[in-house]
mmCIF file of C-alpha atoms and ligand atoms in Angstrom:
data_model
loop_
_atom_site.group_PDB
_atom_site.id
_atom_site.type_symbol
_atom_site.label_atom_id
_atom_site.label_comp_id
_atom_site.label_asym_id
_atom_site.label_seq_id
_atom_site.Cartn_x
_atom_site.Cartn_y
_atom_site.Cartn_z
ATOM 1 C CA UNK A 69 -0.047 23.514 17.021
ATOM 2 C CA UNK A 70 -1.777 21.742 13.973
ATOM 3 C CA UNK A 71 -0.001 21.866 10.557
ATOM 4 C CA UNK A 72 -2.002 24.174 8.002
ATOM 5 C CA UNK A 73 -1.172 23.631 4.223
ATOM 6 C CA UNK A 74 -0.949 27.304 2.199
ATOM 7 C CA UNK A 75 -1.865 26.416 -1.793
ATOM 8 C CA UNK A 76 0.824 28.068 -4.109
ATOM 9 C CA UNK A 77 -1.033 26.840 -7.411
ATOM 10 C CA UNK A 78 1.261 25.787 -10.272
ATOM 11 C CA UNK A 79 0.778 28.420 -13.353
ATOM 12 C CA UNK A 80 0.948 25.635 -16.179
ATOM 13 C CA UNK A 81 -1.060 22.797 -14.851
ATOM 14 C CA UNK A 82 -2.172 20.095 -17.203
ATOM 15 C CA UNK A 83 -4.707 21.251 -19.719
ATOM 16 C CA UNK A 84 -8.064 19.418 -19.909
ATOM 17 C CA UNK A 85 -6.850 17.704 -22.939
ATOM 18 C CA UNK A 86 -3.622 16.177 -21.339
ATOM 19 C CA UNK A 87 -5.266 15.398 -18.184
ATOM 20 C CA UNK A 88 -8.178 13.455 -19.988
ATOM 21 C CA UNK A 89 -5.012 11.289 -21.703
ATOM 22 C CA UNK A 90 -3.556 10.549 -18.679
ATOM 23 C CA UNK A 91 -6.685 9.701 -17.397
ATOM 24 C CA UNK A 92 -7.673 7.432 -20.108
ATOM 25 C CA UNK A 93 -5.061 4.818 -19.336
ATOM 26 C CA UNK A 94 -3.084 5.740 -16.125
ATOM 27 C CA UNK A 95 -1.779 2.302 -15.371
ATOM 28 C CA UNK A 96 -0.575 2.430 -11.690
ATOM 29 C CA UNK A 97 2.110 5.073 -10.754
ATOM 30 C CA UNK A 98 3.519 6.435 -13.764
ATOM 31 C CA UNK A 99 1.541 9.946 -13.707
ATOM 32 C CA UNK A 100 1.301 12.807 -11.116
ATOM 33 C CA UNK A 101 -1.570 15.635 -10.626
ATOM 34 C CA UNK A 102 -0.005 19.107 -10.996
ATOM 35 C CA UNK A 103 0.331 19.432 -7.962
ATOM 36 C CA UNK A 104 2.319 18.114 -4.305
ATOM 37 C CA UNK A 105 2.040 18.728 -0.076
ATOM 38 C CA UNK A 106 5.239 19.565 1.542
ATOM 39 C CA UNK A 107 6.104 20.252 4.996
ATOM 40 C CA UNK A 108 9.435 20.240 7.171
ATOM 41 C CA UNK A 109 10.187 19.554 10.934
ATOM 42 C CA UNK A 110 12.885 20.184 12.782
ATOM 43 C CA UNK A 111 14.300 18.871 16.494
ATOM 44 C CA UNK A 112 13.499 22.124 17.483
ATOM 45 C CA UNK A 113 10.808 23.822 15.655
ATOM 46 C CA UNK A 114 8.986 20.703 15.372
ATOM 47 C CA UNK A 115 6.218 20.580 12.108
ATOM 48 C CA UNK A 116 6.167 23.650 9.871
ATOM 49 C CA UNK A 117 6.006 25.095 6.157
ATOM 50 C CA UNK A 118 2.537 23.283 5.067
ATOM 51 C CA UNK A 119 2.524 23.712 1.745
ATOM 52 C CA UNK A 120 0.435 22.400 -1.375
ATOM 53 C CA UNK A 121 3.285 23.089 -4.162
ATOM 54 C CA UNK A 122 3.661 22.435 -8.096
ATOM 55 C CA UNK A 123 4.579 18.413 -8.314
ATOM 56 C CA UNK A 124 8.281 19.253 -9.388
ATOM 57 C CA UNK A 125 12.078 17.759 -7.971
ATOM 58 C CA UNK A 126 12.765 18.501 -4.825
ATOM 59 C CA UNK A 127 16.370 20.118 -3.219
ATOM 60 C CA UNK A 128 18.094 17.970 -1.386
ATOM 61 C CA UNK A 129 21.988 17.701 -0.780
ATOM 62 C CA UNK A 130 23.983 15.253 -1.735
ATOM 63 C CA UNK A 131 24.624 14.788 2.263
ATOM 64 C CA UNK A 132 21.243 14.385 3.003
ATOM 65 C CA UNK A 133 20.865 11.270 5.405
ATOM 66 C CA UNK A 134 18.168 9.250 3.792
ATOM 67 C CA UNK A 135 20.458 8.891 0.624
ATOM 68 C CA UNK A 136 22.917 6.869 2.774
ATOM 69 C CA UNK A 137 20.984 5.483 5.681
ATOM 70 C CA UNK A 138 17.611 4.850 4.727
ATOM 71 C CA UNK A 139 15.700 6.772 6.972
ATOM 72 C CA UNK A 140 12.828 6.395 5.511
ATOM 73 C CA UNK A 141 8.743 5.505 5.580
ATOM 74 C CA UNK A 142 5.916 6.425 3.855
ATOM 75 C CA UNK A 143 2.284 5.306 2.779
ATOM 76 C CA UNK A 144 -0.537 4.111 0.321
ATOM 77 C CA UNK A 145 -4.322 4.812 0.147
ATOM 78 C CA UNK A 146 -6.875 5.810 -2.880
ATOM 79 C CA UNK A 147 -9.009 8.738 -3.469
ATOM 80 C CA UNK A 148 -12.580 7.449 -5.070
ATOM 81 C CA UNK A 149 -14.867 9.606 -6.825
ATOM 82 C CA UNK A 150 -18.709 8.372 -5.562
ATOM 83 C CA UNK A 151 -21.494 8.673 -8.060
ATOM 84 C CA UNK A 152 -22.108 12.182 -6.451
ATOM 85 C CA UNK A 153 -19.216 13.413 -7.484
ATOM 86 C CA UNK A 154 -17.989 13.358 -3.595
ATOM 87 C CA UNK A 155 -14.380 12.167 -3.317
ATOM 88 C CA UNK A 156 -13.554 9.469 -0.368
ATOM 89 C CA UNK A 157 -10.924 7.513 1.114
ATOM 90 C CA UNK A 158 -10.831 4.778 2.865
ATOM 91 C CA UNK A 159 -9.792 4.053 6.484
ATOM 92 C CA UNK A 160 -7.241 6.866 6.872
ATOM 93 C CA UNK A 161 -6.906 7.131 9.820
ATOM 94 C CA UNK A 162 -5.367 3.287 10.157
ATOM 95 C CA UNK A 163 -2.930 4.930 7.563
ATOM 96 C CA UNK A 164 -2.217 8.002 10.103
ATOM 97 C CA UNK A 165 -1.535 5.268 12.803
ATOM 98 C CA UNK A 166 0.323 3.196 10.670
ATOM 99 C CA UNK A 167 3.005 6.123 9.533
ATOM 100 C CA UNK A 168 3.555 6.807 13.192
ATOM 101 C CA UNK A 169 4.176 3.236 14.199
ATOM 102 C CA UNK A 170 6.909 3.029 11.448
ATOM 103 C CA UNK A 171 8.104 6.725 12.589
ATOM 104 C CA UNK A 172 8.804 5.816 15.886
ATOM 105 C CA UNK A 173 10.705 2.413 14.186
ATOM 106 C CA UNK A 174 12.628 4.357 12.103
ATOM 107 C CA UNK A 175 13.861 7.199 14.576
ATOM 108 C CA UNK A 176 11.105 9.499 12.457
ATOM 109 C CA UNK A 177 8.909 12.549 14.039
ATOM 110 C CA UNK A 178 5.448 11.419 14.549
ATOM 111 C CA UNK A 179 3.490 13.730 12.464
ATOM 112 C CA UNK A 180 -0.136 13.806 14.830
ATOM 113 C CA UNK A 181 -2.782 12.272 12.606
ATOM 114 C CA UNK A 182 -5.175 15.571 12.475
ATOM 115 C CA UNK A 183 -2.668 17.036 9.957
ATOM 116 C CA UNK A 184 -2.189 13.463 8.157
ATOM 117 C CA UNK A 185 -5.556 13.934 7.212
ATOM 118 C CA UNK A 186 -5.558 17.701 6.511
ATOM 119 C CA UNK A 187 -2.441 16.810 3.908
ATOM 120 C CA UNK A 188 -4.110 14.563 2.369
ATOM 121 C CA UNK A 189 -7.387 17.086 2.245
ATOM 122 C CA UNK A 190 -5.319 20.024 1.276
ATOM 123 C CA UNK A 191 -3.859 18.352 -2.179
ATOM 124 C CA UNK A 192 -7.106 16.294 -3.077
ATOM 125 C CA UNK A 193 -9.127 18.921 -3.206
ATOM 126 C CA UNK A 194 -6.470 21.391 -5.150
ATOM 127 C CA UNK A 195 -5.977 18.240 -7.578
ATOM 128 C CA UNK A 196 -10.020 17.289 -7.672
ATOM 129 C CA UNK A 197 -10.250 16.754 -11.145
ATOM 130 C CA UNK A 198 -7.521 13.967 -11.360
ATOM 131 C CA UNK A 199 -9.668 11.886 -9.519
ATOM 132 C CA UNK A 200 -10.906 9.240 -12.049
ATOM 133 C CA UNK A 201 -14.951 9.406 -13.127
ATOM 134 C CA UNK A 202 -17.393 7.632 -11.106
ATOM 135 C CA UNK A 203 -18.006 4.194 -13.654
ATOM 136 C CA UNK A 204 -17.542 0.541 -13.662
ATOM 137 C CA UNK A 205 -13.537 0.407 -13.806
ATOM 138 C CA UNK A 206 -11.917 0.223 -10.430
ATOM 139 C CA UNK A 207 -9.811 3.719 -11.273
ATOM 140 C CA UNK A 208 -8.989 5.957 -8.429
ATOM 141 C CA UNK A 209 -6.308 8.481 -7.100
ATOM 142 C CA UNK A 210 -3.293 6.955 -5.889
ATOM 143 C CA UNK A 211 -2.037 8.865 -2.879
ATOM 144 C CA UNK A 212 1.900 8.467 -1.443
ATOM 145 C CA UNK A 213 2.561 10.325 1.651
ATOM 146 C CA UNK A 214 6.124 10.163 3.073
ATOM 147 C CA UNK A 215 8.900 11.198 4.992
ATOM 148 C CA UNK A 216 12.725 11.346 5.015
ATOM 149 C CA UNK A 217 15.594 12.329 6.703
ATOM 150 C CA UNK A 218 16.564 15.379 4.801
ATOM 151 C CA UNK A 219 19.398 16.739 7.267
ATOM 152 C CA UNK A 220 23.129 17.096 5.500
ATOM 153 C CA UNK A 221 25.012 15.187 7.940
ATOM 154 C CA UNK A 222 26.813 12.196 7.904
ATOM 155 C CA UNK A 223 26.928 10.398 10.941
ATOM 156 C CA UNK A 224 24.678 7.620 11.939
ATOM 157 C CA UNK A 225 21.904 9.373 14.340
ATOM 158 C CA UNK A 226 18.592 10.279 13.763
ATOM 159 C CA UNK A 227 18.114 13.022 11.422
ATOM 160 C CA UNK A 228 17.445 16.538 13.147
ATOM 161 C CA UNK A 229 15.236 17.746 9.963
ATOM 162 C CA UNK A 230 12.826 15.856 8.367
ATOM 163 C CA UNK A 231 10.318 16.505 5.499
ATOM 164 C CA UNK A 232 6.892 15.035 4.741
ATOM 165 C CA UNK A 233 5.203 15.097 1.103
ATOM 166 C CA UNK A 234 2.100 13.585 -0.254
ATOM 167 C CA UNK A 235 1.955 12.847 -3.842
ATOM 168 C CA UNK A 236 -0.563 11.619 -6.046
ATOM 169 C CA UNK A 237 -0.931 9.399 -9.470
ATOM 170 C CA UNK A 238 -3.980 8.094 -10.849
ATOM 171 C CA UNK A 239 -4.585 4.277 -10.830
ATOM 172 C CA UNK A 240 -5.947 2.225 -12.745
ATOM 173 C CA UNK A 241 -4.919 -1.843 -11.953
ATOM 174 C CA UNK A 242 -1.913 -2.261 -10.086
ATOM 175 C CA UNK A 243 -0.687 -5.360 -12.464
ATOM 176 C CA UNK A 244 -0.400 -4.756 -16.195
ATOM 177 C CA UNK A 245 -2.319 -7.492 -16.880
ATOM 178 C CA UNK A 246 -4.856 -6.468 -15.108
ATOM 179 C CA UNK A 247 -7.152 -8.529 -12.378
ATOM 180 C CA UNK A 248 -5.027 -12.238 -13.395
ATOM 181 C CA UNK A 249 -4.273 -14.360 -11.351
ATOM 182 C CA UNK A 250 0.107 -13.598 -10.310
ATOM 183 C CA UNK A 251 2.560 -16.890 -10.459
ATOM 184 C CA UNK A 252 4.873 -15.858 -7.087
ATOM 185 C CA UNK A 253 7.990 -17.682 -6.674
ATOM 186 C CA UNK A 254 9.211 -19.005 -3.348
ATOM 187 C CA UNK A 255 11.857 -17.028 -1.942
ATOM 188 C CA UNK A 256 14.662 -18.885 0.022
ATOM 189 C CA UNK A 257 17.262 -17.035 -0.592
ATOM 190 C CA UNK A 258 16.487 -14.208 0.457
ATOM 191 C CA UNK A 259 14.358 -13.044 3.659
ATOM 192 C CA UNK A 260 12.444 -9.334 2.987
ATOM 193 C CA UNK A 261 12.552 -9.131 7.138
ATOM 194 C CA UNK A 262 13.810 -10.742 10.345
ATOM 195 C CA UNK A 263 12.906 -10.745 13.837
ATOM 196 C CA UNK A 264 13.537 -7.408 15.416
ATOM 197 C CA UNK A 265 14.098 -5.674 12.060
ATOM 198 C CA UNK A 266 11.959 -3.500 10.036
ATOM 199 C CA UNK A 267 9.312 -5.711 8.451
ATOM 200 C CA UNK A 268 6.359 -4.134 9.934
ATOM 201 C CA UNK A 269 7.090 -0.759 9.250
ATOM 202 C CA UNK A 270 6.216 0.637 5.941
ATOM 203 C CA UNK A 271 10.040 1.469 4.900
ATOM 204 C CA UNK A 272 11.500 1.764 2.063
ATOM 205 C CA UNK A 273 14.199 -0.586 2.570
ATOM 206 C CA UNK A 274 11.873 -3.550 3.405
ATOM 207 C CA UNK A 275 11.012 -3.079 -0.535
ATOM 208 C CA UNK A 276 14.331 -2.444 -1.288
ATOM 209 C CA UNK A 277 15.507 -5.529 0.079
ATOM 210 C CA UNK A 278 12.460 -7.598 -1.788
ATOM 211 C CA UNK A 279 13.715 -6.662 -5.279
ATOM 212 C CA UNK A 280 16.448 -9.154 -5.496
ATOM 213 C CA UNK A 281 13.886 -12.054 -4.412
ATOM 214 C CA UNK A 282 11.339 -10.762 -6.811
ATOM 215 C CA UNK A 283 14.294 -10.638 -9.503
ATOM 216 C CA UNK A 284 14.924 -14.560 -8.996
ATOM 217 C CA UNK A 285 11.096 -14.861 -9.330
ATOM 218 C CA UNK A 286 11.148 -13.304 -12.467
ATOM 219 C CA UNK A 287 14.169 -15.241 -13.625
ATOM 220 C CA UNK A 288 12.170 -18.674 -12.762
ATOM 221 C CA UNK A 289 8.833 -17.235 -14.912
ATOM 222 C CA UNK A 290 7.204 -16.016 -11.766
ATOM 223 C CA UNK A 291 5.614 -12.368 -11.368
ATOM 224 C CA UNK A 292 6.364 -11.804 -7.557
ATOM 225 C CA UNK A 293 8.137 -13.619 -5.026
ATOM 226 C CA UNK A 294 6.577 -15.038 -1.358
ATOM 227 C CA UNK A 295 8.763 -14.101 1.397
ATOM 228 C CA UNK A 296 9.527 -16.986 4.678
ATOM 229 C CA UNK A 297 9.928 -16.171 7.763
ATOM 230 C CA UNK A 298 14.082 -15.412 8.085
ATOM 231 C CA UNK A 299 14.966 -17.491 10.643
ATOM 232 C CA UNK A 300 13.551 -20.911 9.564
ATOM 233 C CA UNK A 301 12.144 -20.268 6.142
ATOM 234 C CA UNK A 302 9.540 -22.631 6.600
ATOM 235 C CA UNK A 303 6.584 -20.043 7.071
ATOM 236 C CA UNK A 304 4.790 -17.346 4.667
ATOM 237 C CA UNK A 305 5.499 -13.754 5.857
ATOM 238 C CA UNK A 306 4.185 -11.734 3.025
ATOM 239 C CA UNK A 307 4.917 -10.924 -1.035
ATOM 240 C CA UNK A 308 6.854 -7.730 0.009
ATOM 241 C CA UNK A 309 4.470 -5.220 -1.525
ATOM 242 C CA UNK A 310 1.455 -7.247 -0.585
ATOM 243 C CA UNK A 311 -0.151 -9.085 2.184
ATOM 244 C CA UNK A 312 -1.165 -13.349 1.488
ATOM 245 C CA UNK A 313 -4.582 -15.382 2.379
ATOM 246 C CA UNK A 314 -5.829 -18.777 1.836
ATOM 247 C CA UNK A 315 -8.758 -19.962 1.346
ATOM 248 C CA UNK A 316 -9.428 -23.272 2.622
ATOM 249 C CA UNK A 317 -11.801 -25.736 1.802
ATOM 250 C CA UNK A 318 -13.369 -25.415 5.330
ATOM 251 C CA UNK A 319 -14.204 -22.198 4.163
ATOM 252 C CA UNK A 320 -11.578 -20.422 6.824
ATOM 253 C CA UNK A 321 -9.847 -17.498 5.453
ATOM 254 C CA UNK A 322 -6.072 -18.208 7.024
ATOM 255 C CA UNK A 323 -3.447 -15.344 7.010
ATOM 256 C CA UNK A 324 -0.106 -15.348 8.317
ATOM 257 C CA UNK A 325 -0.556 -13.751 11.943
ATOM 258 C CA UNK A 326 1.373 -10.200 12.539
ATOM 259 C CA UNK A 327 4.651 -11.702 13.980
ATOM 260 C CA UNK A 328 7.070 -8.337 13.562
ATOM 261 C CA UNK A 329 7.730 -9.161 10.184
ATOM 262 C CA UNK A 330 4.828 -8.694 8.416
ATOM 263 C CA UNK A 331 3.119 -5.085 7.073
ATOM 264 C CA UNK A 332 0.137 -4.690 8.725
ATOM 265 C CA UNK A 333 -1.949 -4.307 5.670
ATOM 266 C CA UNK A 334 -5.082 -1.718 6.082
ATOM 267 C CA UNK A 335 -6.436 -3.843 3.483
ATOM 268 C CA UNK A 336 -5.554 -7.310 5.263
ATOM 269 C CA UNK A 337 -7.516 -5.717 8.367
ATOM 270 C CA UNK A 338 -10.281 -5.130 6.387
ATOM 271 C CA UNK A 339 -10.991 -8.300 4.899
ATOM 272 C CA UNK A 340 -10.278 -10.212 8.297
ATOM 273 C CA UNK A 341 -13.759 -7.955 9.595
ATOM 274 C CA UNK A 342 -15.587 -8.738 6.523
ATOM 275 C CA UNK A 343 -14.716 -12.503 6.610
ATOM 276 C CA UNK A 344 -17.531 -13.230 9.032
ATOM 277 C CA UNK A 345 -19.896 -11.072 6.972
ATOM 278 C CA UNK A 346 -19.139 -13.405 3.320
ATOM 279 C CA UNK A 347 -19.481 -16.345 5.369
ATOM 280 C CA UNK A 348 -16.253 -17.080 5.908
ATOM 281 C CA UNK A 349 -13.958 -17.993 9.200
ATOM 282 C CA UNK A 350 -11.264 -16.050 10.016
ATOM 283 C CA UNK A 351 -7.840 -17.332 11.037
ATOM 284 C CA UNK A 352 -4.762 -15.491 12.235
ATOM 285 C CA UNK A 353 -1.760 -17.744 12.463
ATOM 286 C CA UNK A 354 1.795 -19.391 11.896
ATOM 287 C CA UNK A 355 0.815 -20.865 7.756
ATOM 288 C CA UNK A 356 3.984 -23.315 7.031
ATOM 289 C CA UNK A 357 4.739 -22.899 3.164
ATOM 290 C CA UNK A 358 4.612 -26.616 3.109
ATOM 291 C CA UNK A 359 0.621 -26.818 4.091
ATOM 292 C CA UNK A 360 0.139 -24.475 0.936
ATOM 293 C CA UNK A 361 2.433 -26.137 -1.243
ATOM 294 C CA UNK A 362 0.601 -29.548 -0.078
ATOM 295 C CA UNK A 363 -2.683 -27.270 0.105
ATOM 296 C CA UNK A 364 -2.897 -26.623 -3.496
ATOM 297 C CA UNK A 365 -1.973 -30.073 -4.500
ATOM 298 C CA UNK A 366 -4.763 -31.836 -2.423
ATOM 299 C CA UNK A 367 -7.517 -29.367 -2.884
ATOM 300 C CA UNK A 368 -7.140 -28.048 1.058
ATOM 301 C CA UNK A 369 -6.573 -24.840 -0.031
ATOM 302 C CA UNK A 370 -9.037 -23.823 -2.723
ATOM 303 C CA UNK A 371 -8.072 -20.196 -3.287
ATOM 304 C CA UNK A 372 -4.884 -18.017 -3.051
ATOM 305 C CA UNK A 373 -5.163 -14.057 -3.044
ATOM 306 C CA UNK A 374 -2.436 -11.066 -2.315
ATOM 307 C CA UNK A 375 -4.376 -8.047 -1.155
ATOM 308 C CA UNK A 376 -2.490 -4.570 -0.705
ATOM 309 C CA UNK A 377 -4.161 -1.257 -1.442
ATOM 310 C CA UNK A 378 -2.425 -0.313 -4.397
ATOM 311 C CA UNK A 379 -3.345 -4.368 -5.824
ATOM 312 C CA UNK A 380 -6.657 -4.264 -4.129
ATOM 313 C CA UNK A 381 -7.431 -7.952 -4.074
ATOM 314 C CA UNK A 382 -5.444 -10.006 -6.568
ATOM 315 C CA UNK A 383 -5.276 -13.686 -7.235
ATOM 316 C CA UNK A 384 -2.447 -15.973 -6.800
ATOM 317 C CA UNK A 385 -1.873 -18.700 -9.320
ATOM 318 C CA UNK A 386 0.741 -20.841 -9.479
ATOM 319 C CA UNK A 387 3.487 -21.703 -6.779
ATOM 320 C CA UNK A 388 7.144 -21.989 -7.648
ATOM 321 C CA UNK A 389 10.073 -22.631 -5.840
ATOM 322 C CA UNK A 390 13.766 -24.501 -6.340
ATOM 323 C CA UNK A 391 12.655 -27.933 -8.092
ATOM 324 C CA UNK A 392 9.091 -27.489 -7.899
ATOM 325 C CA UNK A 393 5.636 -26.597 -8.316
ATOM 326 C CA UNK A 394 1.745 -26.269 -6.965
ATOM 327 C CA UNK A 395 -0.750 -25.468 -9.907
ATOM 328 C CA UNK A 396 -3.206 -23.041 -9.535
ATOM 329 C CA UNK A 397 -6.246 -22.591 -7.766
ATOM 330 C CA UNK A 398 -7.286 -19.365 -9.403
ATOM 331 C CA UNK A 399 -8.996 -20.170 -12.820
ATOM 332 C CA UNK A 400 -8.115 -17.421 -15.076
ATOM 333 C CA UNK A 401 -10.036 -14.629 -13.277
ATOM 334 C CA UNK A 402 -9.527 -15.706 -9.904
ATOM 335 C CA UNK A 403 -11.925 -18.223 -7.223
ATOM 336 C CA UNK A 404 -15.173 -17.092 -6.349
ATOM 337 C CA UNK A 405 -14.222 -16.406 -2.745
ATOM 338 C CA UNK A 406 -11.809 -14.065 -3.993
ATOM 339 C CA UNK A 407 -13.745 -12.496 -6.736
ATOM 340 C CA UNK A 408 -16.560 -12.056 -3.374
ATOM 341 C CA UNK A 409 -14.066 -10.461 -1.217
ATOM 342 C CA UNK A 410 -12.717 -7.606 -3.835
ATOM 343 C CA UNK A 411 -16.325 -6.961 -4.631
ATOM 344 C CA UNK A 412 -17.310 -6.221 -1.278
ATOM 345 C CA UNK A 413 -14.270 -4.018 -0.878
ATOM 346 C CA UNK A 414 -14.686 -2.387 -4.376
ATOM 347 C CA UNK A 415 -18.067 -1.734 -3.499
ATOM 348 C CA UNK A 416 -17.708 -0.102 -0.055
ATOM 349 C CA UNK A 417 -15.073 1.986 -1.483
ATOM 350 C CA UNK A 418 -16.691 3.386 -4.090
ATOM 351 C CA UNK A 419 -20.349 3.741 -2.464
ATOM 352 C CA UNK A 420 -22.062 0.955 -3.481
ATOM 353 C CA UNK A 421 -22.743 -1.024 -0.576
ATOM 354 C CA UNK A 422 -23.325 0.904 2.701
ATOM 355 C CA UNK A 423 -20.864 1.778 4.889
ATOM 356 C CA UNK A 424 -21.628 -0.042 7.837
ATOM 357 C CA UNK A 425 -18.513 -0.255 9.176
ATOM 358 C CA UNK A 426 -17.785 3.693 9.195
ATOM 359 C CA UNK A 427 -14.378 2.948 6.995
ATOM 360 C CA UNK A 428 -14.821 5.940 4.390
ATOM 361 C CA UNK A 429 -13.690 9.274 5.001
ATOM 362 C CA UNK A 430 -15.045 12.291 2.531
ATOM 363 C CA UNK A 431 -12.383 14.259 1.512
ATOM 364 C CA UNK A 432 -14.000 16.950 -0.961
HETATM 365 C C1 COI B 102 0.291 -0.135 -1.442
HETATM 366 O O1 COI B 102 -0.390 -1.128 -1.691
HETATM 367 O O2 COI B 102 -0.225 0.975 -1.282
HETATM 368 C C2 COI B 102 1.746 -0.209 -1.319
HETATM 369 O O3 COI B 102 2.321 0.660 -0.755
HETATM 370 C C3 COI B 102 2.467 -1.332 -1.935
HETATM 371 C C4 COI B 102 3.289 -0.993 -3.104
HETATM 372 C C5 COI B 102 3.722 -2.292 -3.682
HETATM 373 C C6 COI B 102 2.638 -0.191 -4.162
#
């Protein structure tokens, strides 16, 4: 039986005033709308309790499992507001897919994607009017669905009840900076994934276990930190919260290849189908962190870019790592092959250029 999500509104929601503030200068992930989607399963019940609530803390005890083992996934896609008015998102469904890939990796309950989308649905349209104007920013509605292991019990098994949420914050660009290019530090010491673990399920640990990486990044001058493959830490995996391409000067468009390790990035997927479309060849392989440390040097790599949906498209400047350095490739603003490829993106997502692909989804 589907999930169906009964609205309790919130009596004090944000005035007009407070939510134009907000609105104004969101940043990325620092405001919520008034209000949240809840639901709970159980081993026995299964899915239950849809609920559209006031954004507010949630009970859980002290015993509950995910504070102790982790058991944990969740998500990340936008809300845009057309010029219509109509609110969209993009690709949700690979989202729906993607939650029950890292359910079934982290002992989770699938939750079936028809009532994915209907969460997602439910709290956009009770929260409508967070979703940033129509205009020439990129500002949208962050949304975060998730799941933990909310059961009080100690011992190491997969939890018997589970609850799902979806909350949302409006976005503006994911850096402070804005769209400039990011100087990433090389990452040897520390691996975000390894064979057979986690890394291509959207967990909370994975970022967890990114931070001290991206901490020695930031101690070296760098912004984020490029993850290796654990086992040899001679090739690129991914920043952590972000996906990696390079642009070569044979105009391929080379990303590491999904080895177990690496999020499979809706937005990745994306740009590998546009590649043909801008031109460009796309390549899915093994991409040594030597050929882009040599890459940059020589001119064989002519652009960098992360791409991640909360980032969009973002370019990658400088390389650092233990005794050295590759200059950038990105000019201040980025290449033109990346500027292209966040255009196209932007564009499709907010109803510019026509959907050919059948990637948006209306929600109100
Ligand atoms: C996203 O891009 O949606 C993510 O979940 C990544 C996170 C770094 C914000």
């Amino acid at each position: 039986m589907s999930l169906t999500f009964d609205v309790q509104l919130r009596a004090d929601p944000a005035s007009d005033a407070e939510r134009a503030a907000v609105l104004d200068n969101p940043g990325f992930g620092k405001f919520f709308t008034d209000h949240m989607v809840q639901a709970v399963w159980t081993r026995d019940g299964g899915w239950r309790d849809g609920r559209v609530t006031a954004y507010g803390p949630i009970q859980l005890m002290p015993s509950a499992a995910v504070l102790h083992y982790a058991q944990e996934i969740f998500e990340g896609l936008k809300a845009y507001r057309h010029e219509d008015g109509s609110i969209w998102t993009f690709r949700p469904q690979m989202n729906a897919r993607r939650l029950a890939r890292s359910a079934a990796r982290l002992a989770l309950p699938v939750l079936p994607e028809a009532d994915f989308l209907a969460s997602l649905e439910a709290l956009v349209r009770v929260d409508e009017a967070w979703v940033p104007a129509y205009g020439d920013t990129e500002e949208s509605l962050y949304l975060r669905p998730f799941m933990y292991a909310s059961e009080a019990f100690l011992g190491v098994r997969p939890a018997n009840e589970v609850r799902y949420g979806v909350i949302a914050s409006p976005a503006g660009a994911y850096f402070s900076g804005g769209v400039k290019p990011v100087t990433l530090w090389v990452s040897t010491n520390y691996a975000r994934a390894g064979a057979g673990g986690t890394g291509a399920a959207k967990c909370g640990g994975n970022y967890a276990s990114s931070l001290a990486g991206q901490l020695e990044g930031i101690e070296h001058g760098c912004e984020q930190a490029v993850f290796l493959d654990s086992s040899t830490h001679t090739f690129v995996d991914e920043l952590g919260g972000m996906n990696v391409f390079l642009v070569t000067k044979d105009n391929e468009l080379v990303t590491p290849e999904l080895t177990g390790s690496i999020l499979e990035g809706v937005t990745r997927g994306s740009i590998l189908q546009l590649a043909k479309e801008l031109g460009l060849d796309p390549v899915e392989r093994r991409v040594p962190i030597a050929e882009w440390e040599d890459g940059a040097r020589s001119g064989d790599i002519t652009e960098v870019f992360a791409c991640g949906t909360a980032a969009v498209v973002t370019p990658v400047g400088e390389l650092r790592w233990e005794g050295g350095s590759a200059p950038s490739t990105a000019g201040s603003a980025g290449g033109p092959v990346t500027r292209h490829i966040r255009e196209r993106l932007l564009d499709i997502q907010f109803g510019r250029a026509e959907d050919v692909h059948g990637w948006m989804h209306r929600l109100v």
